[in-house]
Amino acid sequence: MRSGWTLAIAAAVALSGWSCGSTAPDTTPEVAAIVVSPASSTIALNDRLSLQAEVQDGSGAILPGAAITWTVQDPSILGISSTGVVTALAVGTSRVAANALGKSGIATITVSAGAHAEPPAAPPPAAAPPAAAGATVASVRVSAPSKKVKVGNTMQLTATAIDSRGNTVPNQSFTWSSSNTNVATVSASGVASGKRKGSVTITAQTSQSGGKSGSVQIDVK
């Protein structure tokens, strides 16, 4: 009886030592990089922008379920929520960091005065090209930080008006639309939201009818 009792105690001690982690394998994933999108963006004062962060291993594969902590370099210029939504508080530029498992990814956000701000006291520099103000829009280029967005996530799209010489035409407003709102919707400021799996075309047009337009195709995963 005493011999059997001694063996039972030894087995229990061995199992207890393994469960405490003395010999168990380390299952913590190794993070190689954190990619924040968009990596750089300009937003107007008081506007908001939703940032996305992907945690990747050494092979570039996404590590799901990693907890992201968001921080901002200058909180007087930008506010940041726990889900990565930036709020423009003051004119200027600040960096935003997504942190997870000892690694960080950086995005640079510039806050502009916006269309409703008071005009500057000084006139624009004489070197500015005068023809740009009256240039005619020939095409619209729509760009996205990624051609894929997850269901339930958002992504900021950017539309740029181009003249016949390939120069940017400033001070343009755009009407945004989605080819399939069941797959993805898009806000008036160009923020696309994934709804369900599929492909969708997001279009930006310089006016509601008769204007120039450009588009980008996005896959919702």
PDB file of C-alpha atoms in Angstrom:
ATOM      1  CA  MET A   1       0.000   0.000   0.000  1.00  0.00           C
ATOM      2  CA  ARG A   2       2.784   2.423   0.887  1.00  0.00           C
ATOM      3  CA  SER A   3       4.576   1.743  -2.432  1.00  0.00           C
ATOM      4  CA  GLY A   4       1.428   2.500  -4.504  1.00  0.00           C
ATOM      5  CA  TRP A   5       0.782   5.726  -2.561  1.00  0.00           C
ATOM      6  CA  THR A   6       4.351   6.926  -3.219  1.00  0.00           C
ATOM      7  CA  LEU A   7       4.027   6.382  -6.995  1.00  0.00           C
ATOM      8  CA  ALA A   8       0.732   8.302  -7.099  1.00  0.00           C
ATOM      9  CA  ILE A   9       2.281  11.300  -5.345  1.00  0.00           C
ATOM     10  CA  ALA A  10       5.277  11.320  -7.740  1.00  0.00           C
ATOM     11  CA  ALA A  11       2.977  11.298 -10.786  1.00  0.00           C
ATOM     12  CA  ALA A  12       0.895  14.165  -9.409  1.00  0.00           C
ATOM     13  CA  VAL A  13       3.998  16.277  -8.756  1.00  0.00           C
ATOM     14  CA  ALA A  14       5.271  15.667 -12.319  1.00  0.00           C
ATOM     15  CA  LEU A  15       1.973  16.707 -13.891  1.00  0.00           C
ATOM     16  CA  SER A  16       1.795  19.779 -11.668  1.00  0.00           C
ATOM     17  CA  GLY A  17       5.280  20.905 -12.741  1.00  0.00           C
ATOM     18  CA  TRP A  18       4.397  20.630 -16.480  1.00  0.00           C
ATOM     19  CA  SER A  19       1.150  22.607 -16.085  1.00  0.00           C
ATOM     20  CA  CYS A  20       3.030  25.451 -14.421  1.00  0.00           C
ATOM     21  CA  GLY A  21       4.965  25.956 -17.640  1.00  0.00           C
ATOM     22  CA  SER A  22       8.361  24.622 -16.694  1.00  0.00           C
ATOM     23  CA  THR A  23       8.537  22.353 -19.768  1.00  0.00           C
ATOM     24  CA  ALA A  24       5.476  23.443 -21.856  1.00  0.00           C
ATOM     25  CA  PRO A  25       6.219  24.909 -25.305  1.00  0.00           C
ATOM     26  CA  ASP A  26       5.905  28.669 -25.780  1.00  0.00           C
ATOM     27  CA  THR A  27       2.790  29.354 -27.871  1.00  0.00           C
ATOM     28  CA  THR A  28       3.149  33.156 -27.984  1.00  0.00           C
ATOM     29  CA  PRO A  29       3.256  34.124 -31.695  1.00  0.00           C
ATOM     30  CA  GLU A  30       6.316  35.997 -32.940  1.00  0.00           C
ATOM     31  CA  VAL A  31       5.392  39.309 -34.535  1.00  0.00           C
ATOM     32  CA  ALA A  32       7.622  40.525 -37.371  1.00  0.00           C
ATOM     33  CA  ALA A  33       5.748  43.688 -38.355  1.00  0.00           C
ATOM     34  CA  ILE A  34       2.580  45.705 -37.850  1.00  0.00           C
ATOM     35  CA  VAL A  35       1.198  47.397 -40.974  1.00  0.00           C
ATOM     36  CA  VAL A  36      -1.064  50.425 -40.446  1.00  0.00           C
ATOM     37  CA  SER A  37      -3.279  51.668 -43.264  1.00  0.00           C
ATOM     38  CA  PRO A  38      -3.514  54.253 -44.540  1.00  0.00           C
ATOM     39  CA  ALA A  39       0.165  54.860 -43.779  1.00  0.00           C
ATOM     40  CA  SER A  40      -0.257  58.589 -44.392  1.00  0.00           C
ATOM     41  CA  SER A  41      -3.323  60.744 -44.833  1.00  0.00           C
ATOM     42  CA  THR A  42      -4.557  64.334 -44.691  1.00  0.00           C
ATOM     43  CA  ILE A  43      -7.888  65.109 -43.029  1.00  0.00           C
ATOM     44  CA  ALA A  44      -9.767  68.319 -42.285  1.00  0.00           C
ATOM     45  CA  LEU A  45     -10.115  69.818 -38.837  1.00  0.00           C
ATOM     46  CA  ASN A  46     -12.767  67.994 -36.725  1.00  0.00           C
ATOM     47  CA  ASP A  47     -12.958  65.110 -39.223  1.00  0.00           C
ATOM     48  CA  ARG A  48     -12.451  61.454 -38.310  1.00  0.00           C
ATOM     49  CA  LEU A  49     -10.440  58.690 -39.981  1.00  0.00           C
ATOM     50  CA  SER A  50     -10.551  54.965 -39.241  1.00  0.00           C
ATOM     51  CA  LEU A  51      -7.123  53.304 -39.232  1.00  0.00           C
ATOM     52  CA  GLN A  52      -6.523  49.571 -39.694  1.00  0.00           C
ATOM     53  CA  ALA A  53      -3.623  47.534 -38.297  1.00  0.00           C
ATOM     54  CA  GLU A  54      -2.490  44.092 -39.480  1.00  0.00           C
ATOM     55  CA  VAL A  55      -0.158  42.053 -37.268  1.00  0.00           C
ATOM     56  CA  GLN A  56       2.150  39.914 -39.439  1.00  0.00           C
ATOM     57  CA  ASP A  57       4.643  37.121 -38.750  1.00  0.00           C
ATOM     58  CA  GLY A  58       7.993  36.658 -40.502  1.00  0.00           C
ATOM     59  CA  SER A  59       6.364  35.131 -43.592  1.00  0.00           C
ATOM     60  CA  GLY A  60       3.918  38.025 -43.972  1.00  0.00           C
ATOM     61  CA  ALA A  61       0.939  35.997 -42.755  1.00  0.00           C
ATOM     62  CA  ILE A  62      -1.607  37.825 -40.602  1.00  0.00           C
ATOM     63  CA  LEU A  63      -1.746  36.822 -36.932  1.00  0.00           C
ATOM     64  CA  PRO A  64      -5.423  36.934 -35.926  1.00  0.00           C
ATOM     65  CA  GLY A  65      -6.649  37.924 -32.489  1.00  0.00           C
ATOM     66  CA  ALA A  66      -3.675  40.106 -31.500  1.00  0.00           C
ATOM     67  CA  ALA A  67      -4.699  42.903 -29.135  1.00  0.00           C
ATOM     68  CA  ILE A  68      -3.851  46.326 -30.611  1.00  0.00           C
ATOM     69  CA  THR A  69      -3.054  49.328 -28.416  1.00  0.00           C
ATOM     70  CA  TRP A  70      -3.243  52.708 -30.176  1.00  0.00           C
ATOM     71  CA  THR A  71      -1.144  55.709 -29.130  1.00  0.00           C
ATOM     72  CA  VAL A  72      -0.676  59.174 -30.611  1.00  0.00           C
ATOM     73  CA  GLN A  73       2.514  61.247 -30.678  1.00  0.00           C
ATOM     74  CA  ASP A  74       0.842  64.633 -30.169  1.00  0.00           C
ATOM     75  CA  PRO A  75      -2.559  64.422 -28.404  1.00  0.00           C
ATOM     76  CA  SER A  76      -3.115  68.144 -28.937  1.00  0.00           C
ATOM     77  CA  ILE A  77      -3.353  67.516 -32.716  1.00  0.00           C
ATOM     78  CA  LEU A  78      -4.999  64.078 -32.833  1.00  0.00           C
ATOM     79  CA  GLY A  79      -7.232  61.987 -30.627  1.00  0.00           C
ATOM     80  CA  ILE A  80      -7.325  58.200 -31.000  1.00  0.00           C
ATOM     81  CA  SER A  81      -9.910  55.665 -29.843  1.00  0.00           C
ATOM     82  CA  SER A  82      -9.257  52.111 -28.675  1.00  0.00           C
ATOM     83  CA  THR A  83     -10.451  50.890 -32.101  1.00  0.00           C
ATOM     84  CA  GLY A  84      -8.112  53.131 -34.141  1.00  0.00           C
ATOM     85  CA  VAL A  85     -10.487  55.980 -35.050  1.00  0.00           C
ATOM     86  CA  VAL A  86      -8.520  59.243 -35.332  1.00  0.00           C
ATOM     87  CA  THR A  87     -10.150  62.608 -34.551  1.00  0.00           C
ATOM     88  CA  ALA A  88      -8.570  65.829 -35.887  1.00  0.00           C
ATOM     89  CA  LEU A  89      -8.277  68.305 -32.985  1.00  0.00           C
ATOM     90  CA  ALA A  90      -5.891  70.968 -34.309  1.00  0.00           C
ATOM     91  CA  VAL A  91      -3.990  71.866 -37.483  1.00  0.00           C
ATOM     92  CA  GLY A  92      -0.629  70.108 -37.686  1.00  0.00           C
ATOM     93  CA  THR A  93       1.010  66.715 -38.214  1.00  0.00           C
ATOM     94  CA  SER A  94       1.334  63.842 -35.756  1.00  0.00           C
ATOM     95  CA  ARG A  95       2.220  60.171 -35.872  1.00  0.00           C
ATOM     96  CA  VAL A  96      -0.062  57.397 -34.643  1.00  0.00           C
ATOM     97  CA  ALA A  97       1.272  54.026 -33.487  1.00  0.00           C
ATOM     98  CA  ALA A  98      -0.404  50.614 -33.370  1.00  0.00           C
ATOM     99  CA  ASN A  99       1.323  48.459 -30.748  1.00  0.00           C
ATOM    100  CA  ALA A 100       1.064  44.678 -30.235  1.00  0.00           C
ATOM    101  CA  LEU A 101       3.324  42.017 -28.715  1.00  0.00           C
ATOM    102  CA  GLY A 102       6.385  44.267 -28.576  1.00  0.00           C
ATOM    103  CA  LYS A 103       6.141  45.657 -32.132  1.00  0.00           C
ATOM    104  CA  SER A 104       4.731  48.932 -33.496  1.00  0.00           C
ATOM    105  CA  GLY A 105       3.383  50.195 -36.816  1.00  0.00           C
ATOM    106  CA  ILE A 106       3.303  53.911 -37.640  1.00  0.00           C
ATOM    107  CA  ALA A 107       0.928  56.148 -39.605  1.00  0.00           C
ATOM    108  CA  THR A 108       1.441  59.870 -40.239  1.00  0.00           C
ATOM    109  CA  ILE A 109      -1.680  62.049 -40.165  1.00  0.00           C
ATOM    110  CA  THR A 110      -1.798  65.690 -41.243  1.00  0.00           C
ATOM    111  CA  VAL A 111      -4.692  67.900 -40.150  1.00  0.00           C
ATOM    112  CA  SER A 112      -5.511  70.713 -42.576  1.00  0.00           C
ATOM    113  CA  ALA A 113      -7.578  73.806 -41.903  1.00  0.00           C
ATOM    114  CA  GLY A 114     -10.350  72.566 -44.215  1.00  0.00           C
ATOM    115  CA  ALA A 115     -12.710  74.393 -46.557  1.00  0.00           C
ATOM    116  CA  HIS A 116     -14.518  76.269 -43.753  1.00  0.00           C
ATOM    117  CA  ALA A 117     -11.455  77.752 -42.074  1.00  0.00           C
ATOM    118  CA  GLU A 118     -10.644  81.457 -42.299  1.00  0.00           C
ATOM    119  CA  PRO A 119      -8.389  82.357 -45.259  1.00  0.00           C
ATOM    120  CA  PRO A 120      -4.728  83.058 -44.486  1.00  0.00           C
ATOM    121  CA  ALA A 121      -3.761  86.690 -43.954  1.00  0.00           C
ATOM    122  CA  ALA A 122      -0.917  86.538 -46.469  1.00  0.00           C
ATOM    123  CA  PRO A 123      -1.588  85.978 -50.195  1.00  0.00           C
ATOM    124  CA  PRO A 124      -0.381  82.748 -51.800  1.00  0.00           C
ATOM    125  CA  PRO A 125       3.216  82.727 -53.077  1.00  0.00           C
ATOM    126  CA  ALA A 126       3.740  84.299 -56.499  1.00  0.00           C
ATOM    127  CA  ALA A 127       5.471  81.115 -57.637  1.00  0.00           C
ATOM    128  CA  ALA A 128       2.224  79.107 -57.439  1.00  0.00           C
ATOM    129  CA  PRO A 129       1.030  78.162 -60.962  1.00  0.00           C
ATOM    130  CA  PRO A 130      -1.932  80.432 -61.822  1.00  0.00           C
ATOM    131  CA  ALA A 131      -3.297  77.992 -64.431  1.00  0.00           C
ATOM    132  CA  ALA A 132      -4.140  75.360 -61.798  1.00  0.00           C
ATOM    133  CA  ALA A 133      -7.099  77.339 -60.463  1.00  0.00           C
ATOM    134  CA  GLY A 134      -8.910  77.269 -63.795  1.00  0.00           C
ATOM    135  CA  ALA A 135      -7.825  73.831 -64.944  1.00  0.00           C
ATOM    136  CA  THR A 136     -10.443  71.436 -66.326  1.00  0.00           C
ATOM    137  CA  VAL A 137     -10.791  67.992 -64.818  1.00  0.00           C
ATOM    138  CA  ALA A 138     -10.001  65.302 -67.392  1.00  0.00           C
ATOM    139  CA  SER A 139     -10.088  62.232 -65.151  1.00  0.00           C
ATOM    140  CA  VAL A 140     -10.379  61.076 -61.543  1.00  0.00           C
ATOM    141  CA  ARG A 141      -7.952  58.689 -59.858  1.00  0.00           C
ATOM    142  CA  VAL A 142      -9.223  56.678 -56.874  1.00  0.00           C
ATOM    143  CA  SER A 143      -6.659  55.024 -54.608  1.00  0.00           C
ATOM    144  CA  ALA A 144      -6.956  52.709 -51.619  1.00  0.00           C
ATOM    145  CA  PRO A 145      -4.377  51.581 -49.039  1.00  0.00           C
ATOM    146  CA  SER A 146      -5.364  47.987 -49.844  1.00  0.00           C
ATOM    147  CA  LYS A 147      -7.545  46.225 -52.401  1.00  0.00           C
ATOM    148  CA  LYS A 148      -8.982  44.052 -49.615  1.00  0.00           C
ATOM    149  CA  VAL A 149     -11.047  44.847 -46.515  1.00  0.00           C
ATOM    150  CA  LYS A 150     -12.436  42.515 -43.899  1.00  0.00           C
ATOM    151  CA  VAL A 151     -16.153  42.217 -43.144  1.00  0.00           C
ATOM    152  CA  GLY A 152     -16.974  44.783 -40.462  1.00  0.00           C
ATOM    153  CA  ASN A 153     -13.843  46.877 -41.084  1.00  0.00           C
ATOM    154  CA  THR A 154     -13.473  50.263 -42.768  1.00  0.00           C
ATOM    155  CA  MET A 155     -10.898  51.773 -45.116  1.00  0.00           C
ATOM    156  CA  GLN A 156     -10.274  55.372 -46.196  1.00  0.00           C
ATOM    157  CA  LEU A 157     -10.266  55.890 -49.979  1.00  0.00           C
ATOM    158  CA  THR A 158      -8.744  58.902 -51.733  1.00  0.00           C
ATOM    159  CA  ALA A 159      -9.944  60.603 -54.928  1.00  0.00           C
ATOM    160  CA  THR A 160      -7.730  62.937 -56.975  1.00  0.00           C
ATOM    161  CA  ALA A 161      -8.865  65.073 -59.916  1.00  0.00           C
ATOM    162  CA  ILE A 162      -6.399  65.185 -62.846  1.00  0.00           C
ATOM    163  CA  ASP A 163      -6.241  67.620 -65.796  1.00  0.00           C
ATOM    164  CA  SER A 164      -5.301  66.726 -69.387  1.00  0.00           C
ATOM    165  CA  ARG A 165      -1.597  67.277 -68.641  1.00  0.00           C
ATOM    166  CA  GLY A 166      -1.591  64.911 -65.680  1.00  0.00           C
ATOM    167  CA  ASN A 167      -1.525  67.679 -63.064  1.00  0.00           C
ATOM    168  CA  THR A 168      -3.651  67.564 -59.924  1.00  0.00           C
ATOM    169  CA  VAL A 169      -6.686  69.870 -59.959  1.00  0.00           C
ATOM    170  CA  PRO A 170      -7.176  71.156 -56.398  1.00  0.00           C
ATOM    171  CA  ASN A 171     -10.318  72.098 -54.469  1.00  0.00           C
ATOM    172  CA  GLN A 172     -12.542  69.374 -55.916  1.00  0.00           C
ATOM    173  CA  SER A 173     -15.451  67.709 -54.127  1.00  0.00           C
ATOM    174  CA  PHE A 174     -16.583  64.190 -54.981  1.00  0.00           C
ATOM    175  CA  THR A 175     -19.756  62.127 -54.863  1.00  0.00           C
ATOM    176  CA  TRP A 176     -19.014  58.563 -53.697  1.00  0.00           C
ATOM    177  CA  SER A 177     -21.031  55.473 -54.643  1.00  0.00           C
ATOM    178  CA  SER A 178     -20.845  51.683 -54.331  1.00  0.00           C
ATOM    179  CA  SER A 179     -21.792  49.214 -57.061  1.00  0.00           C
ATOM    180  CA  ASN A 180     -23.212  46.839 -54.431  1.00  0.00           C
ATOM    181  CA  THR A 181     -24.122  48.226 -51.012  1.00  0.00           C
ATOM    182  CA  ASN A 182     -24.804  44.708 -49.753  1.00  0.00           C
ATOM    183  CA  VAL A 183     -21.078  43.960 -50.115  1.00  0.00           C
ATOM    184  CA  ALA A 184     -19.671  47.384 -49.119  1.00  0.00           C
ATOM    185  CA  THR A 185     -20.920  50.907 -48.526  1.00  0.00           C
ATOM    186  CA  VAL A 186     -19.009  54.167 -48.834  1.00  0.00           C
ATOM    187  CA  SER A 187     -19.519  57.395 -46.894  1.00  0.00           C
ATOM    188  CA  ALA A 188     -19.621  60.940 -48.253  1.00  0.00           C
ATOM    189  CA  SER A 189     -15.978  61.345 -47.209  1.00  0.00           C
ATOM    190  CA  GLY A 190     -14.824  58.152 -48.985  1.00  0.00           C
ATOM    191  CA  VAL A 191     -14.706  55.694 -46.073  1.00  0.00           C
ATOM    192  CA  ALA A 192     -15.551  52.208 -47.393  1.00  0.00           C
ATOM    193  CA  SER A 193     -17.170  49.695 -44.975  1.00  0.00           C
ATOM    194  CA  GLY A 194     -17.119  45.935 -45.622  1.00  0.00           C
ATOM    195  CA  LYS A 195     -20.536  44.307 -45.170  1.00  0.00           C
ATOM    196  CA  ARG A 196     -20.202  40.760 -46.523  1.00  0.00           C
ATOM    197  CA  LYS A 197     -17.875  38.714 -48.713  1.00  0.00           C
ATOM    198  CA  GLY A 198     -17.684  39.644 -52.401  1.00  0.00           C
ATOM    199  CA  SER A 199     -16.225  42.162 -54.855  1.00  0.00           C
ATOM    200  CA  VAL A 200     -17.478  45.723 -55.232  1.00  0.00           C
ATOM    201  CA  THR A 201     -16.541  48.788 -57.270  1.00  0.00           C
ATOM    202  CA  ILE A 202     -16.311  52.120 -55.415  1.00  0.00           C
ATOM    203  CA  THR A 203     -16.640  55.215 -57.619  1.00  0.00           C
ATOM    204  CA  ALA A 204     -15.833  58.883 -56.992  1.00  0.00           C
ATOM    205  CA  GLN A 205     -17.411  61.474 -59.319  1.00  0.00           C
ATOM    206  CA  THR A 206     -16.790  65.214 -59.471  1.00  0.00           C
ATOM    207  CA  SER A 207     -20.538  65.901 -59.578  1.00  0.00           C
ATOM    208  CA  GLN A 208     -23.726  63.893 -59.234  1.00  0.00           C
ATOM    209  CA  SER A 209     -24.357  63.906 -62.988  1.00  0.00           C
ATOM    210  CA  GLY A 210     -22.156  64.540 -65.979  1.00  0.00           C
ATOM    211  CA  GLY A 211     -18.882  64.853 -64.071  1.00  0.00           C
ATOM    212  CA  LYS A 212     -15.656  62.933 -64.459  1.00  0.00           C
ATOM    213  CA  SER A 213     -15.306  59.781 -62.399  1.00  0.00           C
ATOM    214  CA  GLY A 214     -12.815  57.137 -61.330  1.00  0.00           C
ATOM    215  CA  SER A 215     -13.201  53.873 -59.491  1.00  0.00           C
ATOM    216  CA  VAL A 216     -11.395  51.134 -57.608  1.00  0.00           C
ATOM    217  CA  GLN A 217     -12.370  47.488 -57.073  1.00  0.00           C
ATOM    218  CA  ILE A 218     -12.255  46.129 -53.533  1.00  0.00           C
ATOM    219  CA  ASP A 219     -12.600  42.544 -52.324  1.00  0.00           C
ATOM    220  CA  VAL A 220     -14.405  42.056 -49.025  1.00  0.00           C
ATOM    221  CA  LYS A 221     -13.030  39.054 -47.175  1.00  0.00           C
TER     222      LYS A 221
END
